[in-house]
PDB file of C-alpha atoms in Angstrom:
ATOM      1  CA  UNK E1039     -11.503-128.552  25.035  1.00 46.00           C
ATOM      2  CA  UNK E1040     -15.018-127.310  23.155  1.00 50.00           C
ATOM      3  CA  UNK E1041     -16.088-129.457  26.346  1.00 49.00           C
ATOM      4  CA  UNK E1042     -14.600-127.764  28.765  1.00 49.00           C
ATOM      5  CA  UNK E1043     -15.561-124.789  27.263  1.00 52.00           C
ATOM      6  CA  UNK E1044     -19.631-125.290  27.230  1.00 54.00           C
ATOM      7  CA  UNK E1045     -19.410-127.746  30.618  1.00 55.00           C
ATOM      8  CA  UNK E1046     -19.002-124.908  33.002  1.00 54.00           C
ATOM      9  CA  UNK E1047     -19.467-126.696  36.355  1.00 56.00           C
ATOM     10  CA  UNK E1048     -16.726-126.298  39.232  1.00 58.00           C
ATOM     11  CA  UNK E1049     -15.006-123.542  40.813  1.00 60.00           C
ATOM     12  CA  UNK E1050     -13.545-121.709  37.413  1.00 67.00           C
ATOM     13  CA  UNK E1051     -14.285-119.370  35.134  1.00 75.00           C
ATOM     14  CA  UNK E1052     -12.513-116.938  32.682  1.00 81.00           C
ATOM     15  CA  UNK E1053     -10.764-113.646  33.277  1.00 80.00           C
ATOM     16  CA  UNK E1054      -9.114-110.669  31.761  1.00 83.00           C
ATOM     17  CA  UNK E1055      -5.771-111.955  33.257  1.00 78.00           C
ATOM     18  CA  UNK E1056      -6.543-115.467  32.461  1.00 77.00           C
ATOM     19  CA  UNK E1057      -6.860-114.334  28.613  1.00 83.00           C
ATOM     20  CA  UNK E1058      -3.928-112.069  29.119  1.00 81.00           C
ATOM     21  CA  UNK E1059      -1.923-115.036  30.397  1.00 76.00           C
ATOM     22  CA  UNK E1060      -2.941-117.234  27.709  1.00 78.00           C
ATOM     23  CA  UNK E1061      -2.659-114.659  24.717  1.00 81.00           C
ATOM     24  CA  UNK E1062       1.612-114.600  26.569  1.00 76.00           C
ATOM     25  CA  UNK E1063       1.371-118.242  26.048  1.00 75.00           C
ATOM     26  CA  UNK E1064       0.206-117.879  22.258  1.00 81.00           C
ATOM     27  CA  UNK E1065       2.692-115.526  21.451  1.00 82.00           C
ATOM     28  CA  UNK E1066       5.479-117.690  23.362  1.00 75.00           C
ATOM     29  CA  UNK E1067       4.852-120.577  20.707  1.00 80.00           C
ATOM     30  CA  UNK E1068       5.067-118.404  18.265  1.00 84.00           C
ATOM     31  CA  UNK E1069       8.359-117.649  18.673  1.00 82.00           C
ATOM     32  CA  UNK E1070       9.080-121.243  19.580  1.00 80.00           C
ATOM     33  CA  UNK E1071       8.015-122.121  15.825  1.00 85.00           C
ATOM     34  CA  UNK E1072       9.957-119.703  14.441  1.00 88.00           C
ATOM     35  CA  UNK E1073      13.444-119.856  16.208  1.00 84.00           C
ATOM     36  CA  UNK E1074      13.953-123.512  15.484  1.00 81.00           C
ATOM     37  CA  UNK E1075      15.886-124.294  18.003  1.00 75.00           C
ATOM     38  CA  UNK E1076      16.256-127.086  20.038  1.00 76.00           C
ATOM     39  CA  UNK E1077      17.026-125.107  23.470  1.00 81.00           C
ATOM     40  CA  UNK E1078      15.263-121.753  22.381  1.00 78.00           C
ATOM     41  CA  UNK E1079      12.546-124.104  21.686  1.00 79.00           C
ATOM     42  CA  UNK E1080      12.449-125.099  25.411  1.00 83.00           C
ATOM     43  CA  UNK E1081      13.305-122.037  27.101  1.00 84.00           C
ATOM     44  CA  UNK E1082      10.110-120.501  25.405  1.00 82.00           C
ATOM     45  CA  UNK E1083       7.622-123.788  26.363  1.00 83.00           C
ATOM     46  CA  UNK E1084       8.882-123.361  29.534  1.00 88.00           C
ATOM     47  CA  UNK E1085       8.068-119.231  29.285  1.00 87.00           C
ATOM     48  CA  UNK E1086       4.677-120.248  27.654  1.00 84.00           C
ATOM     49  CA  UNK E1087       3.619-122.588  30.338  1.00 88.00           C
ATOM     50  CA  UNK E1088       4.616-120.505  33.654  1.00 91.00           C
ATOM     51  CA  UNK E1089       2.796-118.047  32.047  1.00 86.00           C
ATOM     52  CA  UNK E1090       0.043-119.978  31.504  1.00 84.00           C
ATOM     53  CA  UNK E1091      -0.079-121.764  35.090  1.00 91.00           C
ATOM     54  CA  UNK E1092       0.027-118.445  36.853  1.00 89.00           C
ATOM     55  CA  UNK E1093      -3.879-117.967  37.037  1.00 88.00           C
ATOM     56  CA  UNK E1094      -3.729-121.696  38.134  1.00 91.00           C
ATOM     57  CA  UNK E1095      -1.360-120.622  40.879  1.00 93.00           C
ATOM     58  CA  UNK E1096      -3.895-117.461  41.587  1.00 92.00           C
ATOM     59  CA  UNK E1097      -6.940-119.662  41.797  1.00 92.00           C
ATOM     60  CA  UNK E1098      -5.035-121.959  44.443  1.00 93.00           C
ATOM     61  CA  UNK E1099      -4.090-119.490  46.309  1.00 92.00           C
ATOM     62  CA  UNK E1100      -7.163-118.089  46.431  1.00 91.00           C
ATOM     63  CA  UNK E1101      -9.512-121.150  47.188  1.00 92.00           C
ATOM     64  CA  UNK E1102      -6.970-123.914  47.713  1.00 91.00           C
ATOM     65  CA  UNK E1103     -10.014-126.501  48.140  1.00 90.00           C
ATOM     66  CA  UNK E1104     -10.538-126.172  44.199  1.00 90.00           C
ATOM     67  CA  UNK E1105      -7.379-127.888  43.180  1.00 92.00           C
ATOM     68  CA  UNK E1106      -5.865-131.367  44.244  1.00 92.00           C
ATOM     69  CA  UNK E1107      -2.294-131.158  45.531  1.00 94.00           C
ATOM     70  CA  UNK E1108      -2.479-134.844  44.567  1.00 95.00           C
ATOM     71  CA  UNK E1109      -2.767-134.418  40.784  1.00 95.00           C
ATOM     72  CA  UNK E1110       0.658-131.649  41.214  1.00 96.00           C
ATOM     73  CA  UNK E1111       2.229-134.388  43.260  1.00 96.00           C
ATOM     74  CA  UNK E1112       1.928-136.657  40.489  1.00 97.00           C
ATOM     75  CA  UNK E1113       3.289-134.445  38.500  1.00 97.00           C
ATOM     76  CA  UNK E1114       6.332-133.597  40.579  1.00 97.00           C
ATOM     77  CA  UNK E1115       6.866-137.642  40.678  1.00 98.00           C
ATOM     78  CA  UNK E1116       6.922-138.325  36.918  1.00 98.00           C
ATOM     79  CA  UNK E1117       8.964-135.384  35.753  1.00 98.00           C
ATOM     80  CA  UNK E1118      11.424-136.370  38.417  1.00 98.00           C
ATOM     81  CA  UNK E1119      11.344-140.019  36.705  1.00 98.00           C
ATOM     82  CA  UNK E1120      12.036-138.236  33.307  1.00 97.00           C
ATOM     83  CA  UNK E1121      14.963-136.379  34.899  1.00 98.00           C
ATOM     84  CA  UNK E1122      16.240-140.081  36.150  1.00 98.00           C
ATOM     85  CA  UNK E1123      16.278-142.047  32.403  1.00 97.00           C
ATOM     86  CA  UNK E1124      18.379-138.755  30.936  1.00 97.00           C
ATOM     87  CA  UNK E1125      21.879-140.303  29.814  1.00 96.00           C
ATOM     88  CA  UNK E1126      23.233-137.449  27.961  1.00 94.00           C
ATOM     89  CA  UNK E1127      22.345-134.071  29.774  1.00 93.00           C
ATOM     90  CA  UNK E1128      21.652-130.948  27.841  1.00 92.00           C
ATOM     91  CA  UNK E1129      19.640-127.844  28.590  1.00 92.00           C
ATOM     92  CA  UNK E1130      16.774-129.521  25.657  1.00 87.00           C
ATOM     93  CA  UNK E1131      16.781-132.503  27.277  1.00 93.00           C
ATOM     94  CA  UNK E1132      16.318-131.724  30.790  1.00 96.00           C
ATOM     95  CA  UNK E1133      15.428-128.206  31.117  1.00 96.00           C
ATOM     96  CA  UNK E1134      11.242-128.870  30.505  1.00 96.00           C
ATOM     97  CA  UNK E1135      11.318-131.955  32.967  1.00 97.00           C
ATOM     98  CA  UNK E1136      13.239-130.213  35.890  1.00 98.00           C
ATOM     99  CA  UNK E1137      10.703-127.020  35.281  1.00 98.00           C
ATOM    100  CA  UNK E1138       7.711-129.564  35.508  1.00 97.00           C
ATOM    101  CA  UNK E1139       9.006-130.906  38.628  1.00 98.00           C
ATOM    102  CA  UNK E1140       9.497-127.158  40.261  1.00 98.00           C
ATOM    103  CA  UNK E1141       5.790-126.153  38.884  1.00 97.00           C
ATOM    104  CA  UNK E1142       4.444-128.879  40.492  1.00 97.00           C
ATOM    105  CA  UNK E1143       6.483-129.102  43.962  1.00 97.00           C
ATOM    106  CA  UNK E1144       5.117-125.367  44.004  1.00 97.00           C
ATOM    107  CA  UNK E1145       1.845-125.980  43.094  1.00 96.00           C
ATOM    108  CA  UNK E1146       1.585-128.944  45.584  1.00 96.00           C
ATOM    109  CA  UNK E1147       3.022-126.722  48.354  1.00 95.00           C
ATOM    110  CA  UNK E1148       0.937-123.829  48.032  1.00 95.00           C
ATOM    111  CA  UNK E1149      -2.185-125.937  48.163  1.00 95.00           C
ATOM    112  CA  UNK E1150      -1.310-128.042  50.796  1.00 94.00           C
ATOM    113  CA  UNK E1151      -0.195-124.516  52.703  1.00 93.00           C
ATOM    114  CA  UNK E1152      -2.732-122.531  52.109  1.00 89.00           C
ATOM    115  CA  UNK E1153      -5.313-125.154  52.780  1.00 84.00           C
ATOM    116  CA  UNK E1154      -3.613-125.490  56.629  1.00 84.00           C
ATOM    117  CA  UNK E1155      -4.140-122.072  56.668  1.00 78.00           C
ATOM    118  CA  UNK E1156      -7.690-121.802  55.223  1.00 70.00           C
ATOM    119  CA  UNK E1157      -8.491-124.240  58.308  1.00 71.00           C
ATOM    120  CA  UNK E1158      -6.694-122.369  60.516  1.00 70.00           C
ATOM    121  CA  UNK E1159      -8.909-119.205  60.266  1.00 67.00           C
ATOM    122  CA  UNK E1160     -12.533-121.099  59.927  1.00 66.00           C
ATOM    123  CA  UNK E1161     -11.040-122.907  63.220  1.00 57.00           C
ATOM    124  CA  UNK E1162     -10.305-119.692  65.668  1.00 52.00           C
TER     125      UNK E1162
END
């Protein structure tokens, strides 16, 4: 984490919006630690992760070339493999993997569609 903060390369920065989402994520993790229940823990972890993903979606929308759709495609694929291995279905066992599959697919779609739109705009 320290290396990432010190080594400022690429098309990223930390804005007030990023800090707000990060604070909400920490609040979700604290709530998870307090509940001590698996299903609540998973739902709060999903909420925390979803809040933390908002800046990445925002960045991908504004600058789709700054993200790789392939990374998120791999996330989708691995989450689907995880779902395929579940033998006893309960919320605490499938919810996070299902969320990651949706997240990866959504992010891949945003990156690919926005890249296509940005490229089409340059050709006109």
